[in-house]
PDB file of C-alpha atoms in Angstrom:
ATOM      1  CA  LEU L 297     124.295 185.897 -69.898  1.00 48.00           C
ATOM      2  CA  ALA L 298     127.790 184.735 -69.547  1.00 47.00           C
ATOM      3  CA  PRO L 299     127.861 181.686 -66.940  1.00 46.00           C
ATOM      4  CA  ARG L 300     129.228 182.444 -63.440  1.00 46.00           C
ATOM      5  CA  THR L 301     131.737 179.942 -62.020  1.00 46.00           C
ATOM      6  CA  ALA L 302     131.844 179.221 -58.396  1.00 44.00           C
ATOM      7  CA  THR L 303     135.585 179.087 -58.553  1.00 45.00           C
ATOM      8  CA  GLY L 304     135.795 182.561 -60.330  1.00 46.00           C
ATOM      9  CA  ALA L 305     137.106 185.903 -59.131  1.00 49.00           C
ATOM     10  CA  LEU L 306     135.304 187.159 -56.141  1.00 43.00           C
ATOM     11  CA  SER L 307     133.814 189.939 -58.268  1.00 47.00           C
ATOM     12  CA  ALA L 308     132.171 187.435 -60.725  1.00 53.00           C
ATOM     13  CA  ARG L 309     130.625 185.319 -57.734  1.00 53.00           C
ATOM     14  CA  GLU L 310     126.791 185.655 -57.241  1.00 55.00           C
ATOM     15  CA  GLU L 311     126.358 188.246 -54.615  1.00 51.00           C
ATOM     16  CA  ALA L 312     124.517 185.681 -52.229  1.00 49.00           C
ATOM     17  CA  PHE L 313     127.881 183.631 -52.167  1.00 47.00           C
ATOM     18  CA  MET L 314     130.805 186.291 -51.922  1.00 53.00           C
ATOM     19  CA  SER L 315     132.538 184.575 -49.063  1.00 58.00           C
ATOM     20  CA  ARG L 316     134.846 181.523 -49.652  1.00 66.00           C
ATOM     21  CA  LEU L 317     134.403 180.749 -45.703  1.00 70.00           C
ATOM     22  CA  ALA L 318     130.963 179.403 -46.335  1.00 68.00           C
ATOM     23  CA  ALA L 319     132.024 176.825 -48.786  1.00 69.00           C
ATOM     24  CA  LYS L 320     133.955 175.165 -46.067  1.00 76.00           C
ATOM     25  CA  ILE L 321     130.744 174.018 -44.428  1.00 77.00           C
ATOM     26  CA  PRO L 322     129.570 170.669 -45.495  1.00 79.00           C
ATOM     27  CA  GLY L 323     126.790 171.000 -48.254  1.00 74.00           C
ATOM     28  CA  VAL L 324     127.229 174.618 -48.925  1.00 74.00           C
ATOM     29  CA  SER L 325     129.244 174.191 -52.154  1.00 72.00           C
ATOM     30  CA  GLY L 326     126.865 172.087 -53.645  1.00 78.00           C
ATOM     31  CA  SER L 327     124.007 174.497 -52.867  1.00 82.00           C
ATOM     32  CA  GLN L 328     126.003 177.336 -54.188  1.00 78.00           C
ATOM     33  CA  ARG L 329     126.444 175.519 -57.348  1.00 83.00           C
ATOM     34  CA  GLY L 330     122.727 174.384 -57.441  1.00 87.00           C
ATOM     35  CA  TYR L 331     121.698 178.074 -56.874  1.00 85.00           C
ATOM     36  CA  MET L 332     123.908 179.486 -59.531  1.00 86.00           C
ATOM     37  CA  THR L 333     122.861 176.721 -61.929  1.00 91.00           C
ATOM     38  CA  PHE L 334     119.132 177.496 -61.415  1.00 92.00           C
ATOM     39  CA  LEU L 335     119.758 181.203 -62.047  1.00 91.00           C
ATOM     40  CA  ASN L 336     121.486 180.613 -65.278  1.00 92.00           C
ATOM     41  CA  LYS L 337     118.862 177.948 -66.329  1.00 95.00           C
ATOM     42  CA  LEU L 338     116.192 180.529 -65.428  1.00 93.00           C
ATOM     43  CA  ARG L 339     117.768 183.243 -67.479  1.00 94.00           C
ATOM     44  CA  ASP L 340     118.456 180.991 -70.424  1.00 95.00           C
ATOM     45  CA  ASP L 341     114.762 179.496 -70.377  1.00 96.00           C
ATOM     46  CA  VAL L 342     113.398 183.298 -70.431  1.00 94.00           C
ATOM     47  CA  VAL L 343     115.778 184.303 -73.146  1.00 95.00           C
ATOM     48  CA  GLY L 344     114.830 181.192 -75.153  1.00 96.00           C
ATOM     49  CA  ARG L 345     111.134 181.764 -74.801  1.00 96.00           C
ATOM     50  CA  ILE L 346     111.356 185.206 -75.980  1.00 96.00           C
ATOM     51  CA  VAL L 347     113.619 184.785 -78.840  1.00 96.00           C
ATOM     52  CA  SER L 348     111.541 181.894 -79.924  1.00 96.00           C
ATOM     53  CA  LYS L 349     108.672 184.534 -80.753  1.00 95.00           C
ATOM     54  CA  TRP L 350     111.153 186.655 -82.749  1.00 96.00           C
ATOM     55  CA  GLY L 351     111.436 186.338 -86.474  1.00 95.00           C
ATOM     56  CA  PRO L 352     114.955 186.035 -87.955  1.00 95.00           C
ATOM     57  CA  GLU L 353     115.180 189.775 -88.842  1.00 96.00           C
ATOM     58  CA  ASP L 354     115.242 190.298 -85.033  1.00 96.00           C
ATOM     59  CA  LEU L 355     117.800 188.161 -84.150  1.00 95.00           C
ATOM     60  CA  THR L 356     120.702 190.980 -84.307  1.00 96.00           C
ATOM     61  CA  ASP L 357     123.507 191.428 -82.310  1.00 96.00           C
ATOM     62  CA  GLU L 358     122.147 194.730 -80.700  1.00 97.00           C
ATOM     63  CA  ASN L 359     118.515 193.198 -79.908  1.00 97.00           C
ATOM     64  CA  LEU L 360     120.412 190.024 -78.109  1.00 97.00           C
ATOM     65  CA  LYS L 361     122.732 192.206 -76.242  1.00 96.00           C
ATOM     66  CA  ALA L 362     119.926 194.492 -75.008  1.00 96.00           C
ATOM     67  CA  LEU L 363     117.830 191.412 -74.284  1.00 96.00           C
ATOM     68  CA  GLY L 364     120.564 189.840 -72.231  1.00 95.00           C
ATOM     69  CA  ASN L 365     121.149 193.053 -70.410  1.00 94.00           C
ATOM     70  CA  TRP L 366     117.245 193.476 -69.558  1.00 94.00           C
ATOM     71  CA  ILE L 367     117.150 189.654 -68.530  1.00 95.00           C
ATOM     72  CA  ASN L 368     120.337 190.141 -66.250  1.00 92.00           C
ATOM     73  CA  ALA L 369     118.770 193.462 -64.643  1.00 92.00           C
ATOM     74  CA  ALA L 370     115.374 191.877 -64.218  1.00 90.00           C
ATOM     75  CA  THR L 371     116.987 188.747 -62.219  1.00 89.00           C
ATOM     76  CA  GLY L 372     118.894 191.130 -60.152  1.00 87.00           C
ATOM     77  CA  ARG L 373     122.445 191.234 -61.896  1.00 87.00           C
ATOM     78  CA  GLY L 374     122.343 194.704 -62.868  1.00 84.00           C
ATOM     79  CA  ARG L 375     125.223 196.583 -64.264  1.00 84.00           C
ATOM     80  CA  LEU L 376     127.228 198.563 -62.094  1.00 82.00           C
ATOM     81  CA  PRO L 377     128.633 202.011 -63.524  1.00 81.00           C
ATOM     82  CA  LYS L 378     132.067 201.623 -65.685  1.00 79.00           C
ATOM     83  CA  GLN L 379     134.131 203.446 -62.771  1.00 79.00           C
ATOM     84  CA  LEU L 380     132.767 200.766 -60.183  1.00 81.00           C
ATOM     85  CA  ASN L 381     133.276 197.616 -62.230  1.00 72.00           C
ATOM     86  CA  ASP L 382     136.704 196.709 -60.550  1.00 74.00           C
ATOM     87  CA  ALA L 383     135.191 197.471 -56.986  1.00 78.00           C
ATOM     88  CA  GLY L 384     132.460 194.895 -57.089  1.00 68.00           C
ATOM     89  CA  ALA L 385     134.004 192.979 -54.337  1.00 72.00           C
ATOM     90  CA  LEU L 386     134.669 195.976 -52.243  1.00 79.00           C
ATOM     91  CA  LEU L 387     131.031 197.199 -52.824  1.00 81.00           C
ATOM     92  CA  ASN L 388     129.536 194.039 -51.857  1.00 73.00           C
ATOM     93  CA  ALA L 389     131.741 193.985 -48.526  1.00 74.00           C
ATOM     94  CA  THR L 390     130.318 197.474 -47.824  1.00 80.00           C
ATOM     95  CA  PHE L 391     126.688 197.221 -48.981  1.00 80.00           C
ATOM     96  CA  PHE L 392     124.212 194.872 -49.230  1.00 80.00           C
ATOM     97  CA  ALA L 393     123.846 193.473 -52.693  1.00 82.00           C
ATOM     98  CA  PRO L 394     125.078 196.277 -54.887  1.00 84.00           C
ATOM     99  CA  ARG L 395     124.255 194.647 -57.970  1.00 85.00           C
ATOM    100  CA  TYR L 396     120.642 194.006 -57.286  1.00 87.00           C
ATOM    101  CA  VAL L 397     120.323 197.592 -56.157  1.00 85.00           C
ATOM    102  CA  ALA L 398     121.776 198.696 -59.442  1.00 87.00           C
ATOM    103  CA  SER L 399     119.446 196.319 -61.250  1.00 89.00           C
ATOM    104  CA  ARG L 400     116.307 198.093 -59.981  1.00 85.00           C
ATOM    105  CA  ALA L 401     117.678 201.147 -61.539  1.00 86.00           C
ATOM    106  CA  ASP L 402     118.819 199.243 -64.598  1.00 89.00           C
ATOM    107  CA  VAL L 403     115.336 197.993 -65.363  1.00 87.00           C
ATOM    108  CA  ILE L 404     113.806 201.482 -65.503  1.00 86.00           C
ATOM    109  CA  MET L 405     116.674 203.111 -67.326  1.00 89.00           C
ATOM    110  CA  GLN L 406     116.460 200.545 -70.100  1.00 91.00           C
ATOM    111  CA  ALA L 407     112.753 200.937 -70.090  1.00 88.00           C
ATOM    112  CA  ALA L 408     113.147 204.651 -70.703  1.00 89.00           C
ATOM    113  CA  SER L 409     116.320 204.563 -72.933  1.00 92.00           C
ATOM    114  CA  PRO L 410     115.658 205.399 -76.554  1.00 93.00           C
ATOM    115  CA  THR L 411     118.844 203.379 -77.179  1.00 94.00           C
ATOM    116  CA  THR L 412     116.872 200.285 -76.133  1.00 95.00           C
ATOM    117  CA  PRO L 413     115.744 198.455 -79.205  1.00 97.00           C
ATOM    118  CA  GLY L 414     111.900 198.505 -79.609  1.00 95.00           C
ATOM    119  CA  ILE L 415     111.417 194.878 -79.609  1.00 96.00           C
ATOM    120  CA  VAL L 416     113.342 194.356 -76.179  1.00 96.00           C
ATOM    121  CA  ARG L 417     111.385 197.615 -74.903  1.00 94.00           C
ATOM    122  CA  LYS L 418     108.014 195.888 -76.002  1.00 94.00           C
ATOM    123  CA  GLU L 419     109.259 192.699 -73.654  1.00 94.00           C
ATOM    124  CA  LEU L 420     110.171 194.914 -70.877  1.00 92.00           C
ATOM    125  CA  ALA L 421     106.959 196.762 -71.015  1.00 91.00           C
ATOM    126  CA  ARG L 422     104.839 193.514 -71.168  1.00 93.00           C
ATOM    127  CA  ASP L 423     106.751 192.092 -68.150  1.00 91.00           C
ATOM    128  CA  LEU L 424     106.285 195.251 -66.061  1.00 89.00           C
ATOM    129  CA  ALA L 425     102.476 195.557 -66.900  1.00 93.00           C
ATOM    130  CA  GLY L 426     102.393 191.817 -65.881  1.00 94.00           C
ATOM    131  CA  PHE L 427     104.077 192.508 -62.705  1.00 91.00           C
ATOM    132  CA  VAL L 428     102.122 195.515 -61.848  1.00 92.00           C
ATOM    133  CA  GLY L 429      98.590 194.158 -62.873  1.00 95.00           C
ATOM    134  CA  THR L 430      99.072 191.161 -61.014  1.00 94.00           C
ATOM    135  CA  GLY L 431      99.852 192.932 -57.875  1.00 93.00           C
ATOM    136  CA  ILE L 432      97.216 195.202 -58.213  1.00 94.00           C
ATOM    137  CA  ALA L 433      94.803 192.166 -58.803  1.00 96.00           C
ATOM    138  CA  VAL L 434      95.955 190.334 -55.739  1.00 95.00           C
ATOM    139  CA  LEU L 435      95.718 193.445 -53.393  1.00 95.00           C
ATOM    140  CA  SER L 436      92.191 194.332 -54.946  1.00 96.00           C
ATOM    141  CA  LEU L 437      90.593 190.836 -54.782  1.00 97.00           C
ATOM    142  CA  GLY L 438      92.043 190.558 -51.071  1.00 96.00           C
ATOM    143  CA  LYS L 439      90.491 193.878 -50.109  1.00 96.00           C
ATOM    144  CA  LEU L 440      87.076 193.136 -51.866  1.00 96.00           C
ATOM    145  CA  GLY L 441      86.940 189.706 -50.127  1.00 96.00           C
ATOM    146  CA  GLY L 442      87.569 191.271 -46.924  1.00 95.00           C
ATOM    147  CA  LEU L 443      90.931 189.399 -46.186  1.00 95.00           C
ATOM    148  CA  TRP L 444      92.883 192.607 -45.805  1.00 96.00           C
ATOM    149  CA  ASP L 445      92.984 196.191 -45.865  1.00 96.00           C
ATOM    150  CA  VAL L 446      94.989 198.096 -48.351  1.00 95.00           C
ATOM    151  CA  GLU L 447      96.566 201.671 -47.825  1.00 91.00           C
ATOM    152  CA  LEU L 448      95.991 203.854 -50.726  1.00 91.00           C
ATOM    153  CA  ASP L 449      97.595 206.896 -49.525  1.00 92.00           C
ATOM    154  CA  PRO L 450     101.049 207.153 -51.240  1.00 88.00           C
ATOM    155  CA  ARG L 451     102.611 209.285 -48.524  1.00 90.00           C
ATOM    156  CA  SER L 452     102.008 206.355 -46.088  1.00 89.00           C
ATOM    157  CA  SER L 453     104.980 203.708 -45.525  1.00 87.00           C
ATOM    158  CA  ASP L 454     102.175 201.179 -45.790  1.00 89.00           C
ATOM    159  CA  PHE L 455     101.192 202.345 -49.380  1.00 90.00           C
ATOM    160  CA  GLY L 456     100.320 199.483 -51.287  1.00 92.00           C
ATOM    161  CA  LYS L 457     100.859 196.746 -48.703  1.00 93.00           C
ATOM    162  CA  ALA L 458      98.086 194.479 -47.379  1.00 94.00           C
ATOM    163  CA  ARG L 459      97.345 195.020 -43.770  1.00 94.00           C
ATOM    164  CA  VAL L 460      95.787 192.391 -41.320  1.00 95.00           C
ATOM    165  CA  GLY L 461      95.851 194.112 -37.755  1.00 92.00           C
ATOM    166  CA  PRO L 462      99.489 194.856 -36.785  1.00 93.00           C
ATOM    167  CA  THR L 463     100.891 192.621 -39.652  1.00 94.00           C
ATOM    168  CA  ARG L 464     101.948 194.187 -43.118  1.00 93.00           C
ATOM    169  CA  TRP L 465     102.427 192.064 -46.337  1.00 92.00           C
ATOM    170  CA  ASP L 466     104.528 193.437 -49.159  1.00 91.00           C
ATOM    171  CA  PHE L 467     103.314 191.681 -52.346  1.00 88.00           C
ATOM    172  CA  TRP L 468     105.663 194.102 -54.232  1.00 89.00           C
ATOM    173  CA  ALA L 469     108.730 191.804 -52.927  1.00 81.00           C
ATOM    174  CA  GLY L 470     110.616 195.150 -52.304  1.00 74.00           C
ATOM    175  CA  GLU L 471     109.629 196.552 -55.761  1.00 81.00           C
ATOM    176  CA  GLN L 472     107.089 199.005 -54.437  1.00 82.00           C
ATOM    177  CA  GLN L 473     109.181 201.982 -55.533  1.00 75.00           C
ATOM    178  CA  LEU L 474     109.158 200.725 -58.989  1.00 72.00           C
ATOM    179  CA  VAL L 475     105.538 200.270 -59.146  1.00 77.00           C
TER     180      VAL L 475
END
């Protein structure tokens, strides 16, 4: 949960703002700072909300570090494998948002890992259950209300998406494979 700076090294920047060229456009630099401040504030607020429910015995370095890793992964700041840490800038120039892609796998790995502390795994499970439950509820209510049709065949590319005529809506926001 360490803060990121707009003037930091290329590999430490948020992936949405990896180029210095955009900062030369009037207003973009302030927008970048606002975006990064928002993301850091969001992460801090979520950690604060979760930690406020914990007892003093739960506030261990191990639990807080695992919580920080999970919050970062859940908000798209996944950890790259150690071999690729120094290649972050090159990966970002080659692929679209490699830390975000890594974060999707990181969330699953943390949920399944026996080394993730139980209290953090409980928060992770609660979050994932809420995400899946809300998505299923929205799709089901829309289908029952006659607003759209939902593909239920997992072999279809439209699986779990709302369909109105030729238009498809992905309520999973790209997290369909996670679900």
